[in-house]
């Protein structure tokens, strides 16, 4: 149900930066609301109103399957559900993280652990955004290949059991064509905003991380040591990959 997806995105909003909230606005208003209102009425009778100039039993069904391998409406609903799945996983993890954080007593150890958990939470969010971009681009390509940018008013069909090449006709082709353009434009805007969000969040959170903690000197030193250990591990991994490439080349 749309209400379940809305609750998932509302939970995601609490952990998203400003660009992420803009993407959520696109999802809730220009996708979920419009698909649940306008598109449902536009596409619910598409198979019923699809007609062919023959009474041969089964011809209409096979021609409809050729014209629409998958309904545009179901294609877009599947798109939203696929994008919502990693977001649901992130919201579940974030809720679990916040519950653990609230139960910890205030101490130096808990502050360091909260710092580590926050970085893990941010990394999971970055993975969520990367999956979102891949899904957006994949469905944009799929929409282009399946439907192009036009719903023709007439389909010639010669599939069995049609006795000859028959002409089939769709209902409201111009409305559906306009909706194809609209949904493709929303997809391009969503993919672009997600890409900008990925770059901005990665730079802000991991390259220019300037978190301010109300800590004493010893706890701050522990955090600095932790950051040095993390950077050292990254350098070691890069050196290992470099050596492997050199061995492979020679």
XYZ file of N, CA, C and O in Angstrom, residues 60-138:
316
model
N -6.819 -10.711 -29.286
C -6.680 -9.464 -28.527
C -5.671 -9.623 -27.396
O -4.848 -8.737 -27.151
N -5.687 -10.772 -26.713
C -4.793 -10.994 -25.577
C -3.325 -11.044 -26.000
O -2.456 -10.448 -25.354
N -3.035 -11.766 -27.107
C -1.638 -11.882 -27.547
C -1.138 -10.563 -28.126
O 0.045 -10.228 -27.986
N -2.023 -9.802 -28.740
C -1.602 -8.507 -29.282
C -1.345 -7.506 -28.164
O -0.413 -6.692 -28.250
N -2.152 -7.570 -27.115
C -1.921 -6.685 -25.974
C -0.588 -7.023 -25.302
O 0.162 -6.132 -24.896
N -0.279 -8.314 -25.214
C 0.988 -8.734 -24.623
C 2.168 -8.264 -25.466
O 3.229 -7.919 -24.920
N 1.992 -8.220 -26.784
C 3.066 -7.733 -27.657
C 3.224 -6.219 -27.536
O 4.350 -5.706 -27.503
N 2.107 -5.519 -27.457
C 2.170 -4.061 -27.377
C 2.701 -3.585 -26.031
O 3.469 -2.623 -25.949
N 2.298 -4.268 -24.944
C 2.711 -3.873 -23.588
C 3.250 -5.106 -22.862
O 2.483 -5.808 -22.190
N 4.545 -5.417 -23.001
C 5.116 -6.569 -22.286
C 4.898 -6.478 -20.781
O 4.738 -7.490 -20.105
N 4.926 -5.264 -20.259
C 4.581 -5.011 -18.865
C 3.859 -3.673 -18.825
O 4.243 -2.727 -19.517
N 2.806 -3.600 -18.054
C 2.046 -2.364 -17.959
C 2.930 -1.233 -17.437
O 3.741 -1.439 -16.524
N 2.775 -0.045 -18.027
C 3.568 1.089 -17.547
C 3.319 1.347 -16.070
O 4.248 1.639 -15.304
N 2.075 1.231 -15.657
C 1.747 1.500 -14.259
C 2.448 0.510 -13.328
O 3.050 0.910 -12.324
N 2.402 -0.775 -13.651
C 3.072 -1.782 -12.823
C 4.589 -1.614 -12.875
O 5.285 -1.881 -11.894
N 5.097 -1.201 -14.013
C 6.538 -0.949 -14.150
C 6.978 0.140 -13.193
O 7.998 0.017 -12.490
N 6.233 1.229 -13.096
C 6.588 2.335 -12.204
C 6.376 1.970 -10.739
O 7.148 2.397 -9.884
N 5.339 1.203 -10.446
C 5.127 0.763 -9.070
C 6.276 -0.136 -8.616
O 6.786 -0.014 -7.492
N 6.708 -1.052 -9.493
C 7.847 -1.904 -9.170
C 9.108 -1.078 -8.950
O 9.925 -1.382 -8.078
N 9.269 -0.019 -9.726
C 10.397 0.892 -9.570
C 10.406 1.502 -8.168
O 11.437 1.504 -7.480
N 9.273 2.002 -7.722
C 9.182 2.632 -6.404
C 9.440 1.619 -5.301
O 10.152 1.898 -4.326
N 8.882 0.410 -5.445
C 9.087 -0.615 -4.421
C 10.555 -1.008 -4.341
O 11.113 -1.206 -3.248
N 11.217 -1.114 -5.496
C 12.636 -1.486 -5.510
C 13.495 -0.425 -4.836
O 14.431 -0.741 -4.095
N 13.187 0.851 -5.066
C 13.943 1.919 -4.436
C 13.652 1.978 -2.937
O 14.536 2.291 -2.125
N 12.410 1.661 -2.555
C 12.032 1.739 -1.141
C 12.674 0.634 -0.309
O 12.825 0.791 0.904
N 13.062 -0.484 -0.935
C 13.598 -1.618 -0.174
C 14.893 -1.282 0.563
O 14.988 -1.495 1.775
N 15.948 -0.753 -0.095
C 17.149 -0.386 0.672
C 16.889 0.746 1.658
O 17.534 0.817 2.708
N 15.952 1.637 1.330
C 15.611 2.702 2.273
C 14.986 2.124 3.530
O 15.240 2.601 4.644
N 14.169 1.074 3.370
C 13.575 0.416 4.531
C 14.650 -0.233 5.403
O 14.599 -0.141 6.641
N 15.628 -0.871 4.758
C 16.733 -1.476 5.515
C 17.498 -0.407 6.284
O 17.861 -0.586 7.463
N 17.741 0.731 5.639
C 18.462 1.817 6.311
C 17.667 2.360 7.497
O 18.235 2.630 8.563
N 16.359 2.546 7.326
C 15.529 3.060 8.422
C 15.517 2.080 9.588
O 15.584 2.487 10.763
N 15.453 0.778 9.310
C 15.483 -0.219 10.380
C 16.805 -0.162 11.141
O 16.828 -0.208 12.376
N 17.915 -0.056 10.399
C 19.220 0.013 11.055
C 19.355 1.307 11.858
O 19.903 1.302 12.974
N 18.880 2.413 11.301
C 18.977 3.693 12.002
C 18.147 3.687 13.278
O 18.572 4.218 14.312
N 16.965 3.063 13.230
C 16.138 2.966 14.431
C 16.830 2.123 15.499
O 16.842 2.471 16.685
N 17.419 1.003 15.064
C 18.158 0.158 16.000
C 19.358 0.908 16.594
O 19.640 0.813 17.806
N 20.043 1.671 15.767
C 21.195 2.450 16.222
C 20.775 3.501 17.238
O 21.437 3.685 18.271
N 19.669 4.190 16.994
C 19.207 5.221 17.924
C 18.760 4.623 19.257
O 18.962 5.226 20.321
N 18.134 3.439 19.197
C 17.729 2.780 20.447
C 18.941 2.381 21.284
O 18.948 2.551 22.512
N 19.974 1.849 20.637
C 21.196 1.493 21.368
C 21.880 2.740 21.930
O 22.394 2.729 23.052
N 21.874 3.797 21.149
C 22.512 5.032 21.584
C 21.813 5.624 22.806
O 22.457 6.159 23.712
N 20.477 5.528 22.845
C 19.723 6.085 23.967
C 19.935 5.287 25.249
O 19.848 5.842 26.353
N 20.220 3.988 25.130
C 20.394 3.141 26.312
C 21.796 3.222 26.904
O 22.017 2.797 28.032
N 22.771 3.744 26.146
C 24.141 3.790 26.649
C 24.307 4.883 27.710
O 23.782 5.992 27.541
N 25.029 4.593 28.762
C 25.330 5.645 29.748
C 26.345 6.629 29.166
O 27.145 6.294 28.293
N 26.307 7.857 29.643
C 27.213 8.874 29.147
C 28.613 8.646 29.733
O 28.822 8.816 30.934
N 29.528 8.246 28.887
C 30.910 8.009 29.299
C 31.811 8.174 28.084
O 31.349 8.341 26.955
N 33.120 8.133 28.327
C 34.069 8.266 27.223
C 33.908 7.126 26.222
O 33.942 7.328 25.011
N 33.723 5.928 26.735
C 33.604 4.757 25.861
C 32.345 4.849 24.991
O 32.379 4.525 23.799
N 31.253 5.291 25.577
C 30.008 5.386 24.814
C 30.089 6.475 23.756
O 29.529 6.340 22.663
N 30.801 7.573 24.048
C 30.948 8.643 23.064
C 31.750 8.162 21.855
O 31.405 8.440 20.705
N 32.823 7.424 22.114
C 33.613 6.873 21.006
C 32.799 5.862 20.209
O 32.841 5.832 18.973
N 32.028 5.021 20.925
C 31.201 4.038 20.238
C 30.121 4.723 19.394
O 29.813 4.282 18.284
N 29.559 5.816 19.901
C 28.570 6.566 19.123
C 29.198 7.152 17.868
O 28.568 7.177 16.802
N 30.449 7.597 18.001
C 31.145 8.124 16.830
C 31.333 7.039 15.769
O 31.113 7.265 14.573
N 31.728 5.855 16.202
C 31.919 4.738 15.265
C 30.597 4.351 14.611
O 30.519 4.136 13.393
N 29.535 4.282 15.418
C 28.223 3.911 14.878
C 27.703 4.961 13.908
O 27.052 4.622 12.906
N 27.975 6.230 14.191
C 27.528 7.286 13.285
C 28.216 7.177 11.929
O 27.586 7.391 10.883
N 29.492 6.838 11.939
C 30.200 6.665 10.667
C 29.665 5.458 9.900
O 29.535 5.487 8.676
N 29.338 4.390 10.614
C 28.739 3.233 9.951
C 27.383 3.590 9.357
O 27.041 3.154 8.245
N 26.617 4.380 10.104
C 25.301 4.798 9.622
C 25.429 5.650 8.361
O 24.653 5.496 7.412
N 26.416 6.518 8.350
C 26.625 7.352 7.168
C 27.068 6.526 5.962
O 26.639 6.777 4.830
N 27.921 5.539 6.207
C 28.360 4.668 5.100
C 27.191 3.885 4.534
O 27.079 3.712 3.316
N 26.313 3.401 5.406
C 25.130 2.685 4.934
C 24.224 3.609 4.135
O 23.632 3.190 3.138
N 24.134 4.855 4.550
C 23.319 5.807 3.796
C 23.923 6.063 2.418
O 23.194 6.173 1.426
N 25.252 6.149 2.351
C 25.912 6.337 1.059
C 25.636 5.135 0.141
O 25.367 5.300 -1.055
N 25.693 3.924 0.697
C 25.375 2.726 -0.095
C 23.928 2.780 -0.579
O 23.616 2.419 -1.722
N 23.029 3.243 0.278
C 21.634 3.390 -0.096
C 21.473 4.356 -1.268
O 20.717 4.094 -2.220
N 22.193 5.477 -1.234
C 22.114 6.456 -2.327
C 22.699 5.875 -3.617
O 22.163 6.093 -4.708
N 23.793 5.119 -3.510
C 24.385 4.499 -4.700
C 23.419 3.509 -5.337
O 23.274 3.462 -6.568
N 22.762 2.697 -4.518
C 21.770 1.763 -5.049
C 20.615 2.525 -5.688
O 20.080 2.114 -6.720
N 20.238 3.646 -5.088
C 19.148 4.456 -5.635
C 19.498 4.983 -7.013
O 18.671 4.939 -7.939
N 20.749 5.463 -7.178
C 21.178 5.984 -8.479
C 21.172 4.871 -9.520
O 20.722 5.061 -10.668
N 21.686 3.689 -9.150
C 21.702 2.562 -10.086
C 20.282 2.179 -10.498
O 20.023 1.897 -11.683
N 19.346 2.174 -9.545
C 17.966 1.835 -9.865
C 17.326 2.892 -10.755
O 16.598 2.567 -11.707
N 17.604 4.162 -10.474
C 17.032 5.241 -11.288
C 17.513 5.132 -12.737
O 16.709 5.184 -13.673
N 18.822 4.975 -12.916
C 19.370 4.898 -14.275
C 18.875 3.633 -14.972
O 18.508 3.659 -16.155
N 18.836 2.512 -14.247
C 18.372 1.266 -14.846
C 16.934 1.348 -15.322
O 16.600 0.882 -16.429
